[in-house]
PDB file of C-alpha atoms in Angstrom:
ATOM      1  CA  MET H 274      -0.082  -0.032  -0.021  1.00 79.00           C
ATOM      2  CA  PHE H 275       2.973   2.314   0.655  1.00 80.00           C
ATOM      3  CA  GLU H 276       3.977   2.094  -2.940  1.00 85.00           C
ATOM      4  CA  TYR H 277       1.412   4.855  -3.654  1.00 87.00           C
ATOM      5  CA  THR H 278       2.362   8.358  -2.866  1.00 90.00           C
ATOM      6  CA  TYR H 279      -1.026   9.363  -1.676  1.00 87.00           C
ATOM      7  CA  MET H 280      -0.894   6.417   0.990  1.00 90.00           C
ATOM      8  CA  GLN H 281       2.589   7.767   2.157  1.00 91.00           C
ATOM      9  CA  ASN H 282       0.968  11.212   2.513  1.00 91.00           C
ATOM     10  CA  ALA H 283      -2.024   9.920   4.371  1.00 90.00           C
ATOM     11  CA  PHE H 284       0.288   7.981   6.597  1.00 92.00           C
ATOM     12  CA  TRP H 285       2.360  10.962   7.769  1.00 92.00           C
ATOM     13  CA  ALA H 286      -0.680  13.103   8.143  1.00 90.00           C
ATOM     14  CA  ILE H 287      -2.288  10.504  10.407  1.00 91.00           C
ATOM     15  CA  VAL H 288       0.949  10.095  12.512  1.00 91.00           C
ATOM     16  CA  ILE H 289       0.755  14.080  12.949  1.00 90.00           C
ATOM     17  CA  ILE H 290      -2.995  14.527  13.503  1.00 89.00           C
ATOM     18  CA  THR H 291      -3.873  11.712  15.764  1.00 89.00           C
ATOM     19  CA  PRO H 292      -1.440  12.657  18.499  1.00 89.00           C
ATOM     20  CA  LEU H 293      -2.831  16.076  18.481  1.00 88.00           C
ATOM     21  CA  PHE H 294      -6.398  14.900  18.700  1.00 88.00           C
ATOM     22  CA  GLY H 295      -5.311  12.741  21.513  1.00 89.00           C
ATOM     23  CA  LEU H 296      -3.696  15.487  23.501  1.00 89.00           C
ATOM     24  CA  VAL H 297      -6.530  17.956  23.082  1.00 89.00           C
ATOM     25  CA  GLY H 298      -9.099  15.142  23.619  1.00 89.00           C
ATOM     26  CA  THR H 299      -7.796  14.477  27.079  1.00 89.00           C
ATOM     27  CA  MET H 300      -8.678  17.929  28.215  1.00 86.00           C
ATOM     28  CA  ILE H 301     -11.891  18.142  26.302  1.00 86.00           C
ATOM     29  CA  VAL H 302     -13.041  14.991  28.249  1.00 84.00           C
ATOM     30  CA  ASN H 303     -11.665  16.309  31.532  1.00 82.00           C
ATOM     31  CA  ASN H 304     -13.539  19.555  31.106  1.00 79.00           C
ATOM     32  CA  LYS H 305     -16.784  17.816  29.866  1.00 77.00           C
ATOM     33  CA  LEU H 306     -16.546  19.748  26.579  1.00 76.00           C
ATOM     34  CA  ALA H 307     -17.567  16.898  24.242  1.00 76.00           C
ATOM     35  CA  PHE H 308     -20.793  18.649  23.342  1.00 75.00           C
ATOM     36  CA  PHE H 309     -18.980  21.811  22.839  1.00 77.00           C
ATOM     37  CA  SER H 310     -16.426  20.416  20.382  1.00 77.00           C
ATOM     38  CA  ASP H 311     -19.217  18.639  18.359  1.00 79.00           C
ATOM     39  CA  ALA H 312     -20.894  22.023  18.050  1.00 81.00           C
ATOM     40  CA  LEU H 313     -17.531  23.457  16.875  1.00 82.00           C
ATOM     41  CA  GLY H 314     -17.335  20.817  14.204  1.00 81.00           C
ATOM     42  CA  HIS H 315     -20.837  21.424  12.890  1.00 81.00           C
ATOM     43  CA  SER H 316     -20.074  25.187  12.556  1.00 83.00           C
ATOM     44  CA  ALA H 317     -17.440  24.596   9.858  1.00 84.00           C
ATOM     45  CA  LEU H 318     -20.017  24.541   6.960  1.00 83.00           C
ATOM     46  CA  THR H 319     -21.175  27.956   8.013  1.00 87.00           C
ATOM     47  CA  GLY H 320     -17.561  29.236   8.015  1.00 87.00           C
ATOM     48  CA  ILE H 321     -17.258  27.825   4.426  1.00 84.00           C
ATOM     49  CA  ALA H 322     -20.567  29.444   3.316  1.00 85.00           C
ATOM     50  CA  ILE H 323     -19.614  32.952   4.666  1.00 85.00           C
ATOM     51  CA  GLY H 324     -16.312  32.726   3.062  1.00 84.00           C
ATOM     52  CA  ALA H 325     -18.022  31.840  -0.233  1.00 79.00           C
ATOM     53  CA  ILE H 326     -20.331  34.790   0.163  1.00 82.00           C
ATOM     54  CA  LEU H 327     -17.467  37.131   0.800  1.00 83.00           C
ATOM     55  CA  GLY H 328     -15.425  35.746  -2.152  1.00 80.00           C
ATOM     56  CA  VAL H 329     -12.749  34.043   0.061  1.00 79.00           C
ATOM     57  CA  THR H 330     -11.015  31.619  -2.303  1.00 76.00           C
ATOM     58  CA  ASN H 331      -9.506  29.585   0.561  1.00 81.00           C
ATOM     59  CA  PRO H 332     -12.370  27.717   2.479  1.00 81.00           C
ATOM     60  CA  THR H 333      -9.928  26.761   5.281  1.00 82.00           C
ATOM     61  CA  LEU H 334      -9.236  30.367   6.068  1.00 85.00           C
ATOM     62  CA  SER H 335     -12.863  31.264   6.380  1.00 86.00           C
ATOM     63  CA  MET H 336     -13.457  28.173   8.538  1.00 87.00           C
ATOM     64  CA  VAL H 337     -10.671  28.979  10.837  1.00 88.00           C
ATOM     65  CA  VAL H 338     -11.676  32.605  11.466  1.00 89.00           C
ATOM     66  CA  PHE H 339     -15.408  31.597  11.913  1.00 88.00           C
ATOM     67  CA  GLY H 340     -14.437  28.614  13.983  1.00 87.00           C
ATOM     68  CA  ILE H 341     -12.474  30.896  16.422  1.00 90.00           C
ATOM     69  CA  LEU H 342     -15.313  33.429  16.850  1.00 90.00           C
ATOM     70  CA  PHE H 343     -17.903  30.559  17.147  1.00 87.00           C
ATOM     71  CA  ALA H 344     -15.554  28.903  19.765  1.00 86.00           C
ATOM     72  CA  LEU H 345     -15.371  32.081  21.915  1.00 87.00           C
ATOM     73  CA  LEU H 346     -19.114  32.581  21.707  1.00 85.00           C
ATOM     74  CA  LEU H 347     -19.869  29.029  22.919  1.00 80.00           C
ATOM     75  CA  ASN H 348     -17.222  29.560  25.651  1.00 79.00           C
ATOM     76  CA  ARG H 349     -19.272  32.396  26.925  1.00 80.00           C
ATOM     77  CA  ILE H 350     -22.543  30.537  26.651  1.00 76.00           C
ATOM     78  CA  LYS H 351     -20.786  27.664  28.614  1.00 69.00           C
ATOM     79  CA  ASP H 352     -20.103  29.948  31.455  1.00 68.00           C
ATOM     80  CA  LEU H 353     -23.763  31.061  31.825  1.00 68.00           C
ATOM     81  CA  LYS H 354     -25.226  29.967  35.105  1.00 64.00           C
ATOM     82  CA  ILE H 355     -28.215  28.335  33.750  1.00 62.00           C
ATOM     83  CA  SER H 356     -29.480  24.809  33.798  1.00 57.00           C
ATOM     84  CA  SER H 357     -30.210  24.702  29.956  1.00 65.00           C
ATOM     85  CA  ARG H 358     -26.775  25.662  28.687  1.00 64.00           C
ATOM     86  CA  ASP H 359     -26.363  22.517  26.764  1.00 71.00           C
ATOM     87  CA  THR H 360     -29.615  23.240  25.184  1.00 76.00           C
ATOM     88  CA  ILE H 361     -28.559  26.573  24.130  1.00 76.00           C
ATOM     89  CA  ILE H 362     -25.195  25.123  22.603  1.00 76.00           C
ATOM     90  CA  SER H 363     -27.301  22.704  20.823  1.00 80.00           C
ATOM     91  CA  VAL H 364     -29.404  25.386  19.207  1.00 82.00           C
ATOM     92  CA  PHE H 365     -26.450  27.376  18.067  1.00 79.00           C
ATOM     93  CA  SER H 366     -24.835  24.063  16.737  1.00 81.00           C
ATOM     94  CA  SER H 367     -28.015  23.158  14.870  1.00 84.00           C
ATOM     95  CA  THR H 368     -28.498  26.636  13.518  1.00 86.00           C
ATOM     96  CA  ALA H 369     -24.861  27.036  12.382  1.00 83.00           C
ATOM     97  CA  LEU H 370     -25.042  23.618  10.605  1.00 83.00           C
ATOM     98  CA  ALA H 371     -28.480  24.359   8.927  1.00 87.00           C
ATOM     99  CA  LEU H 372     -27.390  27.868   7.907  1.00 86.00           C
ATOM    100  CA  GLY H 373     -24.287  26.501   6.149  1.00 83.00           C
ATOM    101  CA  LEU H 374     -26.232  23.766   4.387  1.00 83.00           C
ATOM    102  CA  VAL H 375     -28.761  26.289   3.285  1.00 85.00           C
ATOM    103  CA  ILE H 376     -26.314  28.693   1.801  1.00 83.00           C
ATOM    104  CA  LEU H 377     -24.073  26.172   0.172  1.00 80.00           C
ATOM    105  CA  SER H 378     -26.973  24.258  -1.372  1.00 80.00           C
ATOM    106  CA  ARG H 379     -28.386  27.207  -3.198  1.00 76.00           C
ATOM    107  CA  ASN H 380     -28.918  26.322  -6.947  1.00 66.00           C
ATOM    108  CA  GLY H 381     -27.850  22.680  -6.235  1.00 64.00           C
ATOM    109  CA  ASN H 382     -24.248  23.575  -5.586  1.00 67.00           C
ATOM    110  CA  PHE H 383     -23.697  21.605  -2.361  1.00 67.00           C
ATOM    111  CA  THR H 384     -22.187  18.562  -4.108  1.00 70.00           C
ATOM    112  CA  LYS H 385     -18.742  20.306  -4.448  1.00 70.00           C
ATOM    113  CA  PHE H 386     -18.666  20.808  -0.645  1.00 72.00           C
ATOM    114  CA  SER H 387     -20.062  17.414   0.257  1.00 73.00           C
ATOM    115  CA  ASN H 388     -16.561  15.943   0.796  1.00 74.00           C
ATOM    116  CA  TYR H 389     -16.298  18.075   3.938  1.00 77.00           C
ATOM    117  CA  LEU H 390     -18.946  15.845   5.591  1.00 77.00           C
ATOM    118  CA  ILE H 391     -16.787  12.623   5.822  1.00 76.00           C
ATOM    119  CA  GLY H 392     -13.366  14.006   4.703  1.00 78.00           C
ATOM    120  CA  ASP H 393     -10.676  12.500   2.552  1.00 81.00           C
ATOM    121  CA  ILE H 394      -7.255  12.152   4.109  1.00 85.00           C
ATOM    122  CA  LEU H 395      -6.033  10.559   0.931  1.00 84.00           C
ATOM    123  CA  SER H 396      -6.253  13.847  -0.756  1.00 84.00           C
ATOM    124  CA  ILE H 397      -3.634  15.597   1.499  1.00 87.00           C
ATOM    125  CA  VAL H 398      -0.529  16.857  -0.160  1.00 88.00           C
ATOM    126  CA  PRO H 399       2.970  17.498   1.275  1.00 89.00           C
ATOM    127  CA  SER H 400       2.530  21.288   1.768  1.00 88.00           C
ATOM    128  CA  GLU H 401      -0.626  20.605   3.853  1.00 86.00           C
ATOM    129  CA  ILE H 402       1.476  17.965   5.899  1.00 89.00           C
ATOM    130  CA  TYR H 403       4.039  20.621   6.750  1.00 91.00           C
ATOM    131  CA  MET H 404       1.177  22.957   7.733  1.00 89.00           C
ATOM    132  CA  LEU H 405      -0.031  20.287  10.241  1.00 88.00           C
ATOM    133  CA  LEU H 406       3.543  19.859  11.464  1.00 91.00           C
ATOM    134  CA  GLY H 407       3.574  23.582  12.240  1.00 91.00           C
ATOM    135  CA  ILE H 408       0.360  23.321  14.078  1.00 89.00           C
ATOM    136  CA  ALA H 409       1.708  20.385  16.005  1.00 89.00           C
ATOM    137  CA  VAL H 410       4.568  22.307  17.083  1.00 91.00           C
ATOM    138  CA  ILE H 411       2.280  25.085  18.333  1.00 90.00           C
ATOM    139  CA  VAL H 412       0.191  22.637  20.352  1.00 89.00           C
ATOM    140  CA  LEU H 413       3.281  21.119  21.943  1.00 90.00           C
ATOM    141  CA  LEU H 414       4.520  24.492  23.057  1.00 92.00           C
ATOM    142  CA  PHE H 415       1.070  25.338  24.336  1.00 90.00           C
ATOM    143  CA  TRP H 416       1.010  22.037  26.271  1.00 90.00           C
ATOM    144  CA  TYR H 417       4.543  22.665  27.676  1.00 89.00           C
ATOM    145  CA  PHE H 418       3.675  26.183  28.969  1.00 90.00           C
ATOM    146  CA  VAL H 419      -0.042  25.865  29.800  1.00 88.00           C
ATOM    147  CA  PHE H 420      -0.813  22.214  30.633  1.00 87.00           C
ATOM    148  CA  ASN H 421      -0.451  22.440  34.395  1.00 87.00           C
ATOM    149  CA  LYS H 422      -2.695  25.439  34.592  1.00 89.00           C
ATOM    150  CA  LEU H 423      -5.300  23.922  32.237  1.00 87.00           C
ATOM    151  CA  PHE H 424      -5.184  20.768  34.370  1.00 86.00           C
ATOM    152  CA  ALA H 425      -5.740  22.773  37.534  1.00 88.00           C
ATOM    153  CA  ILE H 426      -8.774  24.548  35.980  1.00 85.00           C
ATOM    154  CA  SER H 427     -10.189  21.138  34.952  1.00 83.00           C
ATOM    155  CA  ILE H 428     -10.038  19.870  38.471  1.00 84.00           C
ATOM    156  CA  ASN H 429     -11.357  22.898  40.353  1.00 84.00           C
ATOM    157  CA  THR H 430     -11.974  26.325  38.892  1.00 83.00           C
ATOM    158  CA  SER H 431     -12.298  28.136  42.119  1.00 85.00           C
ATOM    159  CA  LEU H 432      -8.910  26.742  43.444  1.00 84.00           C
ATOM    160  CA  ALA H 433      -7.303  27.615  40.122  1.00 85.00           C
ATOM    161  CA  ARG H 434      -8.522  31.300  40.690  1.00 87.00           C
ATOM    162  CA  SER H 435      -7.224  31.351  44.119  1.00 88.00           C
ATOM    163  CA  LYS H 436      -3.762  30.328  42.832  1.00 86.00           C
ATOM    164  CA  ASN H 437      -3.961  33.405  40.520  1.00 88.00           C
ATOM    165  CA  ILE H 438      -4.230  31.349  37.334  1.00 88.00           C
ATOM    166  CA  PRO H 439      -6.102  33.512  34.669  1.00 90.00           C
ATOM    167  CA  VAL H 440      -8.852  31.082  34.176  1.00 86.00           C
ATOM    168  CA  ARG H 441     -10.632  32.892  31.330  1.00 87.00           C
ATOM    169  CA  LEU H 442      -7.668  33.473  29.399  1.00 89.00           C
ATOM    170  CA  ILE H 443      -6.488  29.908  29.673  1.00 90.00           C
ATOM    171  CA  GLU H 444      -9.933  28.682  28.666  1.00 87.00           C
ATOM    172  CA  ASP H 445     -10.103  31.007  25.701  1.00 88.00           C
ATOM    173  CA  LEU H 446      -6.658  30.159  24.503  1.00 90.00           C
ATOM    174  CA  PHE H 447      -7.510  26.428  24.724  1.00 90.00           C
ATOM    175  CA  ILE H 448     -10.775  26.644  22.875  1.00 88.00           C
ATOM    176  CA  VAL H 449      -9.118  28.788  20.231  1.00 89.00           C
ATOM    177  CA  LEU H 450      -6.463  26.017  19.893  1.00 89.00           C
ATOM    178  CA  VAL H 451      -9.165  23.457  19.649  1.00 88.00           C
ATOM    179  CA  ALA H 452     -11.056  25.476  16.967  1.00 88.00           C
ATOM    180  CA  VAL H 453      -7.732  25.873  14.862  1.00 88.00           C
ATOM    181  CA  ILE H 454      -7.011  22.084  15.029  1.00 88.00           C
ATOM    182  CA  VAL H 455     -10.682  21.205  14.111  1.00 86.00           C
ATOM    183  CA  MET H 456     -11.048  23.603  11.258  1.00 87.00           C
ATOM    184  CA  PHE H 457      -7.655  22.731   9.735  1.00 85.00           C
ATOM    185  CA  SER H 458      -8.421  19.001   9.902  1.00 84.00           C
ATOM    186  CA  ILE H 459     -12.044  18.934   8.790  1.00 84.00           C
ATOM    187  CA  ARG H 460     -11.194  18.770   5.161  1.00 80.00           C
ATOM    188  CA  TRP H 461      -9.341  15.467   5.682  1.00 82.00           C
ATOM    189  CA  VAL H 462     -11.278  14.117   8.748  1.00 81.00           C
ATOM    190  CA  GLY H 463     -14.884  15.226   8.087  1.00 80.00           C
ATOM    191  CA  ILE H 464     -17.464  17.114   9.884  1.00 78.00           C
ATOM    192  CA  LEU H 465     -19.564  14.087  10.822  1.00 74.00           C
ATOM    193  CA  ILE H 466     -16.683  12.204  12.594  1.00 80.00           C
ATOM    194  CA  ILE H 467     -14.141  14.652  13.757  1.00 82.00           C
ATOM    195  CA  ASN H 468     -15.674  14.810  17.219  1.00 81.00           C
ATOM    196  CA  SER H 469     -15.389  11.033  17.529  1.00 84.00           C
ATOM    197  CA  LEU H 470     -11.694  11.223  16.898  1.00 85.00           C
ATOM    198  CA  LEU H 471     -11.279  13.760  19.543  1.00 86.00           C
ATOM    199  CA  ILE H 472     -13.426  12.018  22.264  1.00 90.00           C
ATOM    200  CA  LEU H 473     -13.017   8.245  21.627  1.00 91.00           C
ATOM    201  CA  PRO H 474      -9.189   7.757  22.324  1.00 92.00           C
ATOM    202  CA  ALA H 475      -9.503   9.884  25.546  1.00 91.00           C
ATOM    203  CA  ALA H 476     -12.664   8.147  26.566  1.00 91.00           C
ATOM    204  CA  SER H 477     -10.893   4.654  26.057  1.00 93.00           C
ATOM    205  CA  SER H 478      -7.884   5.684  27.963  1.00 93.00           C
ATOM    206  CA  ARG H 479      -9.954   7.004  30.904  1.00 90.00           C
ATOM    207  CA  ASN H 480     -11.368   3.313  31.260  1.00 90.00           C
ATOM    208  CA  ILE H 481      -7.945   2.030  32.102  1.00 91.00           C
ATOM    209  CA  SER H 482      -5.879   4.959  33.543  1.00 89.00           C
ATOM    210  CA  ARG H 483      -5.068   5.553  37.119  1.00 87.00           C
ATOM    211  CA  ASN H 484      -3.247   8.949  36.702  1.00 87.00           C
ATOM    212  CA  MET H 485      -2.858  11.712  34.387  1.00 87.00           C
ATOM    213  CA  ARG H 486       0.465  10.360  32.903  1.00 88.00           C
ATOM    214  CA  GLN H 487      -1.219   7.146  31.893  1.00 91.00           C
ATOM    215  CA  TYR H 488      -4.235   8.858  30.792  1.00 91.00           C
ATOM    216  CA  THR H 489      -2.127  10.965  28.360  1.00 90.00           C
ATOM    217  CA  PHE H 490       0.069   8.041  27.356  1.00 93.00           C
ATOM    218  CA  TRP H 491      -2.660   5.673  26.547  1.00 94.00           C
ATOM    219  CA  THR H 492      -4.777   8.345  24.693  1.00 93.00           C
ATOM    220  CA  ILE H 493      -1.983   9.170  22.377  1.00 93.00           C
ATOM    221  CA  LEU H 494      -1.217   5.534  21.806  1.00 94.00           C
ATOM    222  CA  PHE H 495      -4.810   4.618  21.151  1.00 94.00           C
ATOM    223  CA  ALA H 496      -5.210   7.574  18.774  1.00 93.00           C
ATOM    224  CA  ILE H 497      -2.009   6.705  16.666  1.00 94.00           C
ATOM    225  CA  PHE H 498      -3.096   2.942  16.707  1.00 94.00           C
ATOM    226  CA  SER H 499      -6.576   3.674  15.539  1.00 93.00           C
ATOM    227  CA  GLY H 500      -5.340   6.026  12.811  1.00 92.00           C
ATOM    228  CA  ILE H 501      -2.787   3.708  11.380  1.00 93.00           C
ATOM    229  CA  SER H 502      -5.020   0.680  11.642  1.00 94.00           C
ATOM    230  CA  GLY H 503      -8.020   2.412  10.117  1.00 92.00           C
ATOM    231  CA  LEU H 504      -5.848   3.625   7.223  1.00 92.00           C
ATOM    232  CA  VAL H 505      -4.510   0.087   6.525  1.00 93.00           C
ATOM    233  CA  ILE H 506      -7.907  -1.501   6.911  1.00 94.00           C
ATOM    234  CA  SER H 507      -9.662   1.083   4.703  1.00 91.00           C
ATOM    235  CA  PHE H 508      -7.160   0.504   1.925  1.00 92.00           C
ATOM    236  CA  TYR H 509      -7.736  -3.191   1.896  1.00 93.00           C
ATOM    237  CA  ALA H 510     -11.515  -2.939   2.437  1.00 93.00           C
ATOM    238  CA  LEU H 511     -11.916  -0.150   0.056  1.00 90.00           C
ATOM    239  CA  THR H 512     -13.889   1.903   2.624  1.00 89.00           C
ATOM    240  CA  ALA H 513     -13.803   5.544   3.825  1.00 86.00           C
ATOM    241  CA  THR H 514     -10.658   6.173   5.894  1.00 87.00           C
ATOM    242  CA  GLY H 515     -12.182   8.627   8.425  1.00 86.00           C
ATOM    243  CA  PRO H 516     -15.087   6.301   9.482  1.00 88.00           C
ATOM    244  CA  THR H 517     -13.014   3.205   9.405  1.00 91.00           C
ATOM    245  CA  ILE H 518     -10.546   4.940  12.065  1.00 91.00           C
ATOM    246  CA  VAL H 519     -13.529   5.825  14.135  1.00 90.00           C
ATOM    247  CA  LEU H 520     -14.742   2.224  14.024  1.00 93.00           C
ATOM    248  CA  VAL H 521     -11.350   1.036  15.273  1.00 94.00           C
ATOM    249  CA  SER H 522     -11.414   3.625  18.008  1.00 93.00           C
ATOM    250  CA  SER H 523     -14.878   2.415  19.052  1.00 94.00           C
ATOM    251  CA  VAL H 524     -13.678  -1.126  19.274  1.00 95.00           C
ATOM    252  CA  ILE H 525     -10.831  -0.100  21.587  1.00 95.00           C
ATOM    253  CA  PHE H 526     -13.228   1.966  23.713  1.00 94.00           C
ATOM    254  CA  PHE H 527     -15.639  -1.228  24.232  1.00 94.00           C
ATOM    255  CA  VAL H 528     -12.632  -3.373  24.887  1.00 94.00           C
ATOM    256  CA  THR H 529     -11.218  -1.073  27.715  1.00 94.00           C
ATOM    257  CA  TYR H 530     -14.661  -0.647  29.141  1.00 93.00           C
ATOM    258  CA  LEU H 531     -14.959  -4.355  29.533  1.00 93.00           C
ATOM    259  CA  LEU H 532     -11.479  -4.495  30.935  1.00 89.00           C
ATOM    260  CA  ARG H 533     -12.507  -1.837  33.501  1.00 87.00           C
ATOM    261  CA  ARG H 534     -15.719  -3.851  34.433  1.00 85.00           C
ATOM    262  CA  VAL H 535     -13.727  -7.034  34.886  1.00 84.00           C
ATOM    263  CA  SER H 536     -11.150  -5.291  37.135  1.00 80.00           C
ATOM    264  CA  GLU H 537     -13.853  -3.739  39.156  1.00 74.00           C
ATOM    265  CA  ASP H 538     -15.624  -6.943  39.758  1.00 66.00           C
TER     266      ASP H 538
END
């Protein structure tokens, strides 16, 4: 399979993308932001649509800009002291998705954007791989300097504030980072499944981990294994790569869940 250049490109892209998803996914799960990240993914079509209206030739640029603004808006909604904030986030998510679909489907033109729904990692080119590598460096720097503060916030926000940690700033930086990763990756991963790739490895790791170090290690390992295994399986089974990766991640989750139940018994 690696005799083909597009498979080589896809392999290196997966090696870069999956650890990023794993790292970010740990904090998404820790901070109970799965619903939030799902809404963020759904907003991508609106970003593309707005870019098309404004004449932006690069859909990724319009997605990233809109995604950052939408993420900051959702973060403010998340902080509202109301019992129905999940409902409000769902409303915004549904509205953003529907608005994007309506705009892009005018005059039957949606077919050229439909590939964003399931993605196509096999279409990635070397220049885009280098771009992902640059994002990976940014994520690692963020993790090095901000991880302890972000972890403290995920444990107890009030305690973090008492330690003079700028909670709002750290949260905003994190959700902007999530927005950038999601929007840059959607073209290859797909709107419908990107949240699964963020959540499943971290959820699987949580089933068997006893501390944060194990949690991070197993999450990254599961993410990379799912990505490479899904790529190989999809090549020989002639299936879409993104959904195949998600299925592998799902199997890992159920196996780790059963292992946890057995250990508890």
